[in-house]
Amino acid sequence: MTTRIRAPRREILGWAMFDFANSAYTLLIITVVFGDLFTRVIVGDAPDYRLGNLLWSIALATSYLLAVICAPVVGAIIDYTATKKRFLFASYLLTVVTTAALYWVAPGYVWLGMVLLILSNFAFSIGESFIASFLPGLGPPEDLGKISGFGWALGYVGGMLAALFVLFVLGEVSAENFERIRWVGPWTAVFFLIAAIPTFLWVRDRTVARALPPATGYLALGIGRVRQTIGHLGEHRDLAILLGAVFFSMSGISIIITYSFIYGAQVIGWDESVRTLMFVLMQITAAAGAFGFGYVQDSLGALRTYKLTLVLWILAIALIYLTPMIADLAQSRFGLDWQAQYVFLVVGCVAGTSLGACQSTTRALVGLFSPLSRTAEMFGFWGLSMKLAGVFGLLAVGVLQALLGLHTAVLFCILLFVAALIVARGVNEGRGRAIAAEHDAGTLRRAQ
């Protein structure tokens, strides 16, 4: 059996720095600033912004669909050619360039905004699969939860540092402040560009290149290996079932990540100061959830921890929907001056904890179930499941909010997390880890 040795601390830090760097994109472009800017200012179909919300969902869903098409094939190719870092670098540069170009998206330039959003989020999304595929080579199975949690936690710290500049220097999202807030794209690009440099300096690609078979192109090779992996998914039963659960849970998470601050602006109607406080609280609780649950999963088990995070998510979504009612009940029944925006802050802490813990745990589980010789390909399928989830979740909620309003549409997330919990019951963590170890041992024997 092959032994997975813990990588040097500098290499683990270099790997985690990519999470530190790219979280600025997730937070500023997808969650906090540009989504709100696009729906309320660039499109600006007041008072309910249903068209802006729908176009936002369509753009993001399209980018995820592109990632779905490309990630598994590219993952198979880079496993064979040992070019993970090259593909990661290419996705990184494309993200930086297209994000910086968001500066030119002015009110009314809806199609330009959608095209740049599709390109930047595609590059960002496929890069997530590439960086995640390095995880199994960074340590033994019992350490992957802590390493993954460290990466997620550091990511939230990076996102918070990047966003604090925007919140306190660039100011609020509004048409009146557009000339300042439009710099969110270039700032995010520069932060990502600089902060990810340690990744390319310190992280090693441990895959070994092999000669390309005669009369075979890389595209044909990649497609063939993907077909082979799909055909043998029965051998990786627990990974296949896990990816089904991830599809449902990430459908819900993609909706929350994309619409949480839009929901705060459109449904809760929060003040700018509360929006800033919500951002800080969610980053802190998400970092704590990712880091803390990394240790929980290494003692309790990654699968049990994943199921626990799904229960937390169901609670969080119920509270998000009930926030205005809780505030009204506190005032009418108990005479408490609770404003909905302040109740929403408490709910945000529950959601933040669930967010960091759930994403970190699923990444660690995929690492545990992935043979070392095919990590990029397996994480390509993890990325496929996540991106398909984004396509499904965002299109579904986009249509639902257009028909019912955003407040009611958020309840759809509860159904998604319940479905994930049901599917996850079919996963056997011990069996999944044993299958990956057996595959590694067979690869070693064939090499000898």
Short mmCIF file of C-alpha atoms in Angstrom, two decimals:
data_model
loop_
_atom_site.label_atom_id
_atom_site.label_comp_id
_atom_site.label_asym_id
_atom_site.label_seq_id
_atom_site.Cartn_x
_atom_site.Cartn_y
_atom_site.Cartn_z
CA MET A 1 0.00 0.00 0.00
CA THR A 2 1.26 3.53 -0.77
CA THR A 3 1.81 5.87 2.15
CA ARG A 4 0.66 9.45 2.00
CA ILE A 5 3.24 11.62 3.78
CA ARG A 6 2.40 15.04 5.16
CA ALA A 7 3.81 17.79 2.95
CA PRO A 8 6.08 20.54 4.36
CA ARG A 9 4.28 23.37 6.13
CA ARG A 10 5.35 25.89 3.51
CA GLU A 11 3.76 23.82 0.76
CA ILE A 12 0.51 23.44 2.70
CA LEU A 13 0.51 27.20 3.28
CA GLY A 14 1.16 27.78 -0.42
CA TRP A 15 -1.78 25.55 -1.31
CA ALA A 16 -4.03 27.30 1.20
CA MET A 17 -2.98 30.72 -0.13
CA PHE A 18 -4.94 30.02 -3.31
CA ASP A 19 -8.06 29.79 -1.14
CA PHE A 20 -6.94 33.02 0.54
CA ALA A 21 -6.60 34.70 -2.86
CA ASN A 22 -9.63 33.42 -4.76
CA SER A 23 -12.08 34.02 -1.92
CA ALA A 24 -11.92 37.69 -2.86
CA TYR A 25 -13.65 36.76 -6.12
CA THR A 26 -16.36 34.67 -4.46
CA LEU A 27 -17.08 37.32 -1.88
CA LEU A 28 -16.81 40.57 -3.83
CA ILE A 29 -18.05 39.51 -7.26
CA ILE A 30 -20.55 36.73 -6.52
CA THR A 31 -21.80 37.40 -2.99
CA VAL A 32 -21.42 40.90 -1.56
CA VAL A 33 -20.90 43.63 -4.16
CA PHE A 34 -21.14 42.91 -7.87
CA GLY A 35 -24.29 40.77 -7.66
CA ASP A 36 -26.08 43.59 -5.87
CA LEU A 37 -24.58 46.12 -8.30
CA PHE A 38 -25.66 44.11 -11.33
CA THR A 39 -29.25 43.52 -10.25
CA ARG A 40 -30.05 46.95 -8.75
CA VAL A 41 -27.85 49.31 -10.81
CA ILE A 42 -26.64 47.69 -14.05
CA VAL A 43 -30.07 46.17 -14.83
CA GLY A 44 -32.03 48.25 -12.31
CA ASP A 45 -35.59 46.99 -12.86
CA ALA A 46 -37.02 48.41 -9.63
CA PRO A 47 -38.97 47.84 -7.47
CA ASP A 48 -38.65 44.03 -7.24
CA TYR A 49 -35.59 43.48 -9.52
CA ARG A 50 -36.94 40.15 -10.76
CA LEU A 51 -35.44 40.57 -14.26
CA GLY A 52 -32.04 41.51 -12.84
CA ASN A 53 -32.13 38.49 -10.52
CA LEU A 54 -33.10 36.19 -13.41
CA LEU A 55 -30.32 37.47 -15.70
CA TRP A 56 -27.83 37.13 -12.83
CA SER A 57 -28.87 33.49 -12.38
CA ILE A 58 -28.66 32.78 -16.11
CA ALA A 59 -25.14 34.23 -16.41
CA LEU A 60 -23.79 32.25 -13.47
CA ALA A 61 -25.57 29.07 -14.53
CA THR A 62 -24.02 29.39 -18.00
CA SER A 63 -20.53 29.74 -16.54
CA TYR A 64 -21.05 26.66 -14.37
CA LEU A 65 -22.30 24.71 -17.37
CA LEU A 66 -19.10 25.55 -19.27
CA ALA A 67 -17.09 24.31 -16.29
CA VAL A 68 -19.17 21.13 -16.23
CA ILE A 69 -18.31 20.45 -19.87
CA CYS A 70 -14.59 21.16 -19.54
CA ALA A 71 -13.47 20.12 -16.04
CA PRO A 72 -13.64 16.29 -16.25
CA VAL A 73 -11.89 16.12 -19.64
CA VAL A 74 -9.19 18.59 -18.63
CA GLY A 75 -8.79 16.79 -15.31
CA ALA A 76 -8.12 13.52 -17.09
CA ILE A 77 -5.63 15.18 -19.44
CA ILE A 78 -3.59 16.79 -16.67
CA ASP A 79 -3.50 13.54 -14.69
CA TYR A 80 -1.87 11.94 -17.75
CA THR A 81 0.46 14.83 -18.60
CA ALA A 82 1.29 16.07 -15.05
CA THR A 83 0.35 19.66 -15.96
CA LYS A 84 -1.88 20.63 -13.02
CA LYS A 85 0.06 23.81 -12.27
CA ARG A 86 0.01 24.96 -15.89
CA PHE A 87 -3.77 24.60 -16.15
CA LEU A 88 -4.20 26.19 -12.72
CA PHE A 89 -2.05 29.12 -13.84
CA ALA A 90 -4.05 29.56 -17.05
CA SER A 91 -7.37 29.61 -15.17
CA TYR A 92 -5.88 32.07 -12.68
CA LEU A 93 -4.78 34.51 -15.39
CA LEU A 94 -8.14 34.34 -17.19
CA THR A 95 -9.94 35.05 -13.91
CA VAL A 96 -7.72 38.05 -13.21
CA VAL A 97 -8.09 39.62 -16.67
CA THR A 98 -11.87 39.21 -17.03
CA THR A 99 -12.55 40.32 -13.45
CA ALA A 100 -10.52 43.49 -13.95
CA ALA A 101 -12.56 44.19 -17.10
CA LEU A 102 -15.78 44.37 -15.03
CA TYR A 103 -14.81 48.02 -14.48
CA TRP A 104 -16.27 48.78 -17.92
CA VAL A 105 -19.72 47.41 -17.09
CA ALA A 106 -21.82 50.55 -16.65
CA PRO A 107 -25.60 50.90 -16.07
CA GLY A 108 -27.39 49.54 -19.13
CA TYR A 109 -24.38 47.48 -20.32
CA VAL A 110 -26.18 44.30 -19.32
CA TRP A 111 -24.82 41.98 -22.03
CA LEU A 112 -21.20 43.07 -21.46
CA GLY A 113 -21.66 42.37 -17.77
CA MET A 114 -23.11 38.93 -18.45
CA VAL A 115 -20.31 37.95 -20.88
CA LEU A 116 -17.53 39.03 -18.53
CA LEU A 117 -19.26 37.37 -15.59
CA ILE A 118 -19.58 34.11 -17.54
CA LEU A 119 -15.90 34.13 -18.52
CA SER A 120 -14.54 35.11 -15.11
CA ASN A 121 -16.71 32.70 -13.15
CA PHE A 122 -15.92 29.87 -15.58
CA ALA A 123 -12.20 30.41 -15.07
CA PHE A 124 -12.62 30.74 -11.31
CA SER A 125 -14.80 27.62 -11.11
CA ILE A 126 -12.54 25.34 -13.12
CA GLY A 127 -9.56 26.63 -11.13
CA GLU A 128 -11.31 25.48 -7.95
CA SER A 129 -11.22 21.89 -9.25
CA PHE A 130 -7.55 22.20 -10.20
CA ILE A 131 -6.40 23.50 -6.81
CA ALA A 132 -8.53 20.95 -4.94
CA SER A 133 -6.87 18.09 -6.84
CA PHE A 134 -3.58 18.85 -5.03
CA LEU A 135 -5.17 18.08 -1.63
CA PRO A 136 -4.72 14.26 -1.50
CA GLY A 137 -0.96 14.67 -2.02
CA LEU A 138 -0.55 17.03 0.93
CA GLY A 139 -0.94 14.50 3.73
CA PRO A 140 -2.27 11.18 5.03
CA PRO A 141 -6.05 10.62 5.21
CA GLU A 142 -6.24 11.48 8.92
CA ASP A 143 -4.82 14.96 8.16
CA LEU A 144 -6.90 15.92 5.13
CA GLY A 145 -9.77 17.30 7.21
CA LYS A 146 -7.47 19.68 9.07
CA ILE A 147 -5.61 20.70 5.90
CA SER A 148 -8.83 21.30 3.97
CA GLY A 149 -10.32 23.19 6.91
CA PHE A 150 -7.19 25.32 7.17
CA GLY A 151 -7.50 26.24 3.49
CA TRP A 152 -11.17 27.18 3.79
CA ALA A 153 -10.53 29.16 6.99
CA LEU A 154 -7.62 31.06 5.45
CA GLY A 155 -9.83 31.70 2.43
CA TYR A 156 -12.40 33.46 4.56
CA VAL A 157 -9.68 35.58 6.13
CA GLY A 158 -8.48 36.57 2.67
CA GLY A 159 -11.98 37.37 1.53
CA MET A 160 -12.55 39.51 4.60
CA LEU A 161 -9.35 41.50 4.08
CA ALA A 162 -10.17 42.08 0.41
CA ALA A 163 -13.75 43.10 1.13
CA LEU A 164 -13.00 45.45 4.02
CA PHE A 165 -11.17 47.70 1.56
CA VAL A 166 -14.23 47.78 -0.68
CA LEU A 167 -16.71 48.35 2.14
CA PHE A 168 -14.77 51.16 3.80
CA VAL A 169 -13.01 52.77 0.81
CA LEU A 170 -15.22 52.19 -2.23
CA GLY A 171 -18.45 52.56 -0.29
CA GLU A 172 -22.02 51.45 -0.84
CA VAL A 173 -23.67 49.84 -3.84
CA SER A 174 -25.80 52.54 -5.43
CA ALA A 175 -26.20 54.44 -8.69
CA GLU A 176 -24.97 57.61 -6.98
CA ASN A 177 -21.74 55.88 -5.90
CA PHE A 178 -21.19 54.00 -9.16
CA GLU A 179 -17.96 55.75 -10.18
CA ARG A 180 -16.29 54.49 -7.02
CA ILE A 181 -17.89 51.08 -6.58
CA ARG A 182 -17.13 50.08 -10.19
CA TRP A 183 -13.49 49.64 -9.07
CA VAL A 184 -14.52 46.45 -7.28
CA GLY A 185 -13.53 44.41 -10.36
CA PRO A 186 -9.97 45.74 -10.73
CA TRP A 187 -9.39 45.59 -6.96
CA THR A 188 -10.51 41.94 -6.80
CA ALA A 189 -8.28 41.06 -9.76
CA VAL A 190 -5.20 42.69 -8.22
CA PHE A 191 -5.78 41.01 -4.87
CA PHE A 192 -6.13 37.58 -6.52
CA LEU A 193 -3.11 38.20 -8.76
CA ILE A 194 -0.75 39.01 -5.88
CA ALA A 195 -2.06 36.75 -3.10
CA ALA A 196 -1.91 33.56 -5.20
CA ILE A 197 1.79 33.90 -6.06
CA PRO A 198 2.93 31.62 -3.15
CA THR A 199 0.83 28.79 -4.61
CA PHE A 200 2.87 28.72 -7.80
CA LEU A 201 6.17 29.07 -5.93
CA TRP A 202 5.70 26.46 -3.19
CA VAL A 203 3.19 23.80 -4.28
CA ARG A 204 4.52 20.68 -6.01
CA ASP A 205 2.74 18.65 -8.67
CA ARG A 206 3.32 15.03 -7.56
CA THR A 207 1.76 13.40 -10.60
CA VAL A 208 4.13 11.74 -13.06
CA ALA A 209 3.76 12.33 -16.79
CA ARG A 210 3.36 9.36 -19.08
CA ALA A 211 3.95 9.01 -22.80
CA LEU A 212 0.95 9.66 -25.00
CA PRO A 213 -0.22 6.47 -26.75
CA PRO A 214 0.47 6.37 -30.52
CA ALA A 215 -2.08 8.09 -32.76
CA THR A 216 -3.96 9.49 -29.75
CA GLY A 217 -4.64 13.19 -29.19
CA TYR A 218 -5.02 14.73 -25.75
CA LEU A 219 -8.69 15.51 -26.28
CA ALA A 220 -9.45 11.94 -27.31
CA LEU A 221 -7.37 10.70 -24.39
CA GLY A 222 -9.22 12.90 -21.94
CA ILE A 223 -12.65 11.89 -23.23
CA GLY A 224 -11.63 8.22 -23.21
CA ARG A 225 -10.43 8.37 -19.60
CA VAL A 226 -13.61 10.11 -18.53
CA ARG A 227 -15.67 7.39 -20.18
CA GLN A 228 -13.53 4.78 -18.45
CA THR A 229 -14.02 6.44 -15.08
CA ILE A 230 -17.79 6.66 -15.60
CA GLY A 231 -17.81 3.02 -16.61
CA HIS A 232 -15.96 2.06 -13.43
CA LEU A 233 -17.87 4.31 -11.03
CA GLY A 234 -19.37 1.11 -9.68
CA GLU A 235 -15.92 0.41 -8.22
CA HIS A 236 -16.06 3.80 -6.50
CA ARG A 237 -19.62 3.40 -5.31
CA ASP A 238 -19.29 5.63 -2.26
CA LEU A 239 -17.67 8.44 -4.23
CA ALA A 240 -20.49 8.26 -6.78
CA ILE A 241 -23.18 8.43 -4.09
CA LEU A 242 -21.32 11.24 -2.33
CA LEU A 243 -21.26 13.26 -5.55
CA GLY A 244 -25.03 12.83 -5.76
CA ALA A 245 -25.40 14.25 -2.25
CA VAL A 246 -22.96 17.05 -3.11
CA PHE A 247 -25.13 17.94 -6.11
CA PHE A 248 -28.12 18.68 -3.86
CA SER A 249 -26.21 20.38 -1.03
CA MET A 250 -24.19 22.56 -3.40
CA SER A 251 -27.37 23.52 -5.27
CA GLY A 252 -28.59 25.03 -2.01
CA ILE A 253 -25.23 26.55 -1.10
CA SER A 254 -24.81 28.13 -4.55
CA ILE A 255 -28.16 29.86 -4.08
CA ILE A 256 -27.20 31.20 -0.65
CA ILE A 257 -23.74 32.35 -1.77
CA THR A 258 -25.20 34.09 -4.80
CA TYR A 259 -28.30 35.62 -3.24
CA SER A 260 -27.62 36.20 0.47
CA PHE A 261 -26.64 39.86 0.14
CA ILE A 262 -29.15 40.43 -2.66
CA TYR A 263 -31.76 39.01 -0.25
CA GLY A 264 -30.56 41.39 2.46
CA ALA A 265 -30.94 44.38 0.16
CA GLN A 266 -34.23 43.42 -1.52
CA VAL A 267 -36.17 41.49 1.17
CA ILE A 268 -34.71 42.59 4.52
CA GLY A 269 -33.97 46.16 3.39
CA TRP A 270 -30.90 46.55 5.57
CA ASP A 271 -28.84 49.65 6.21
CA GLU A 272 -25.30 49.97 4.86
CA SER A 273 -23.83 49.59 8.36
CA VAL A 274 -25.74 46.34 8.93
CA ARG A 275 -24.63 45.03 5.54
CA THR A 276 -21.01 45.66 6.52
CA LEU A 277 -21.49 43.99 9.91
CA MET A 278 -23.16 40.98 8.28
CA PHE A 279 -20.19 40.56 5.98
CA VAL A 280 -17.73 40.59 8.89
CA LEU A 281 -19.79 38.18 10.99
CA MET A 282 -20.29 35.71 8.14
CA GLN A 283 -16.57 35.66 7.36
CA ILE A 284 -15.63 35.05 10.98
CA THR A 285 -18.22 32.32 11.53
CA ALA A 286 -17.46 30.67 8.17
CA ALA A 287 -13.72 30.60 8.96
CA ALA A 288 -14.46 29.22 12.43
CA GLY A 289 -16.79 26.61 10.95
CA ALA A 290 -14.27 25.47 8.35
CA PHE A 291 -11.35 25.32 10.78
CA GLY A 292 -13.25 23.94 13.76
CA PHE A 293 -15.17 21.31 11.86
CA GLY A 294 -11.89 20.19 10.26
CA TYR A 295 -10.90 18.86 13.66
CA VAL A 296 -14.41 17.56 14.34
CA GLN A 297 -14.44 15.50 11.15
CA ASP A 298 -11.04 13.95 11.87
CA SER A 299 -12.40 12.63 15.20
CA LEU A 300 -16.11 12.16 14.48
CA GLY A 301 -15.63 11.09 10.86
CA ALA A 302 -15.99 13.18 7.72
CA LEU A 303 -19.31 11.63 6.69
CA ARG A 304 -21.02 12.16 10.04
CA THR A 305 -19.72 15.72 10.10
CA TYR A 306 -21.08 16.34 6.60
CA LYS A 307 -24.52 15.14 7.68
CA LEU A 308 -24.37 17.41 10.73
CA THR A 309 -23.65 20.42 8.50
CA LEU A 310 -26.70 19.58 6.37
CA VAL A 311 -28.92 19.70 9.47
CA LEU A 312 -27.41 23.10 10.33
CA TRP A 313 -28.22 24.31 6.83
CA ILE A 314 -31.86 23.27 7.10
CA LEU A 315 -32.11 25.26 10.34
CA ALA A 316 -30.38 28.26 8.76
CA ILE A 317 -32.70 28.40 5.73
CA ALA A 318 -35.79 28.15 7.93
CA LEU A 319 -34.51 31.08 9.99
CA ILE A 320 -33.68 33.12 6.86
CA TYR A 321 -37.27 32.76 5.64
CA LEU A 322 -38.74 33.47 9.10
CA THR A 323 -36.58 36.53 9.84
CA PRO A 324 -39.23 39.19 9.02
CA MET A 325 -41.87 37.21 10.94
CA ILE A 326 -39.63 36.76 13.98
CA ALA A 327 -39.04 40.53 14.07
CA ASP A 328 -42.78 41.27 13.74
CA LEU A 329 -43.67 38.71 16.44
CA ALA A 330 -41.10 40.13 18.86
CA GLN A 331 -42.56 43.61 18.44
CA SER A 332 -46.28 42.72 18.48
CA ARG A 333 -46.28 40.05 21.22
CA PHE A 334 -43.38 41.02 23.46
CA GLY A 335 -42.88 44.71 22.76
CA LEU A 336 -39.25 44.16 21.74
CA ASP A 337 -37.79 46.60 19.26
CA TRP A 338 -36.23 43.93 17.06
CA GLN A 339 -35.66 45.05 13.51
CA ALA A 340 -35.55 42.36 10.83
CA GLN A 341 -32.08 43.42 9.75
CA TYR A 342 -30.66 42.73 13.22
CA VAL A 343 -32.40 39.35 13.47
CA PHE A 344 -30.86 38.60 10.08
CA LEU A 345 -27.41 39.16 11.56
CA VAL A 346 -27.93 36.30 14.02
CA VAL A 347 -29.23 34.07 11.24
CA GLY A 348 -26.16 34.96 9.19
CA CYS A 349 -23.91 33.51 11.89
CA VAL A 350 -25.69 30.14 11.67
CA ALA A 351 -25.45 30.20 7.87
CA GLY A 352 -21.78 31.24 7.97
CA THR A 353 -20.84 28.36 10.28
CA SER A 354 -22.70 25.90 8.05
CA LEU A 355 -21.10 27.33 4.91
CA GLY A 356 -17.48 26.88 5.94
CA ALA A 357 -17.99 23.49 7.56
CA CYS A 358 -20.01 21.91 4.72
CA GLN A 359 -17.70 22.92 1.88
CA SER A 360 -14.55 21.90 3.72
CA THR A 361 -15.97 18.52 4.72
CA THR A 362 -17.10 17.57 1.21
CA ARG A 363 -13.69 18.45 -0.25
CA ALA A 364 -11.96 16.28 2.37
CA LEU A 365 -14.34 13.36 1.67
CA VAL A 366 -13.57 13.48 -2.04
CA GLY A 367 -9.87 13.49 -1.16
CA LEU A 368 -10.32 10.42 1.05
CA PHE A 369 -12.16 8.54 -1.71
CA SER A 370 -9.73 9.51 -4.53
CA PRO A 371 -6.78 7.29 -5.59
CA LEU A 372 -3.57 9.34 -5.77
CA SER A 373 -3.02 8.40 -9.42
CA ARG A 374 -6.33 9.95 -10.52
CA THR A 375 -6.88 12.88 -8.18
CA ALA A 376 -7.32 15.53 -10.87
CA GLU A 377 -9.89 13.38 -12.66
CA MET A 378 -11.83 12.58 -9.47
CA PHE A 379 -11.80 16.21 -8.40
CA GLY A 380 -12.88 17.04 -11.94
CA PHE A 381 -16.01 15.01 -11.24
CA TRP A 382 -16.36 16.77 -7.86
CA GLY A 383 -16.20 20.04 -9.76
CA LEU A 384 -18.72 18.66 -12.27
CA SER A 385 -21.15 17.82 -9.47
CA MET A 386 -20.71 21.25 -7.89
CA LYS A 387 -21.11 23.14 -11.13
CA LEU A 388 -24.12 21.11 -12.25
CA ALA A 389 -25.52 21.98 -8.84
CA GLY A 390 -24.90 25.65 -9.57
CA VAL A 391 -26.64 25.40 -12.93
CA PHE A 392 -29.66 23.63 -11.46
CA GLY A 393 -29.92 25.66 -8.26
CA LEU A 394 -29.52 29.09 -9.81
CA LEU A 395 -31.83 28.46 -12.74
CA ALA A 396 -34.46 26.99 -10.42
CA VAL A 397 -34.35 29.84 -7.93
CA GLY A 398 -34.17 32.38 -10.78
CA VAL A 399 -37.46 31.09 -12.17
CA LEU A 400 -39.05 30.65 -8.72
CA GLN A 401 -38.20 34.19 -7.61
CA ALA A 402 -39.55 35.56 -10.91
CA LEU A 403 -42.85 33.78 -10.20
CA LEU A 404 -43.12 33.96 -6.39
CA GLY A 405 -40.62 36.56 -5.24
CA LEU A 406 -37.22 36.04 -3.65
CA HIS A 407 -38.56 35.70 -0.08
CA THR A 408 -40.64 32.62 -0.88
CA ALA A 409 -38.17 31.14 -3.38
CA VAL A 410 -35.51 30.69 -0.67
CA LEU A 411 -37.57 27.85 0.87
CA PHE A 412 -36.53 25.70 -2.10
CA CYS A 413 -33.13 25.37 -0.41
CA ILE A 414 -34.63 23.34 2.45
CA LEU A 415 -35.79 20.69 -0.02
CA LEU A 416 -32.31 20.56 -1.51
CA PHE A 417 -30.56 20.00 1.83
CA VAL A 418 -33.10 17.36 2.87
CA ALA A 419 -32.44 15.55 -0.43
CA ALA A 420 -28.69 15.69 0.21
CA LEU A 421 -29.18 14.23 3.69
CA ILE A 422 -31.23 11.35 2.30
CA VAL A 423 -28.72 10.52 -0.46
CA ALA A 424 -25.74 10.73 1.95
CA ARG A 425 -27.22 7.84 3.96
CA GLY A 426 -25.99 5.51 1.21
CA VAL A 427 -22.31 6.48 1.65
CA ASN A 428 -19.96 4.17 3.62
CA GLU A 429 -16.84 6.16 4.56
CA GLY A 430 -14.72 3.16 5.54
CA ARG A 431 -15.50 1.31 2.32
CA GLY A 432 -14.80 4.38 0.17
CA ARG A 433 -11.38 4.92 1.79
CA ALA A 434 -10.49 1.23 1.42
CA ILE A 435 -11.31 1.24 -2.30
CA ALA A 436 -9.04 4.25 -2.88
CA ALA A 437 -6.21 2.56 -0.94
CA GLU A 438 -6.62 -0.68 -2.91
CA HIS A 439 -6.46 1.23 -6.19
CA ASP A 440 -3.22 2.95 -5.08
CA ALA A 441 -1.72 -0.40 -4.04
CA GLY A 442 -2.61 -1.93 -7.42
CA THR A 443 -1.02 1.01 -9.23
CA LEU A 444 2.18 0.56 -7.20
CA ARG A 445 2.32 -3.17 -7.97
CA ARG A 446 1.92 -2.55 -11.69
CA ALA A 447 4.67 0.10 -11.59
CA GLN A 448 7.05 -2.41 -9.96
#
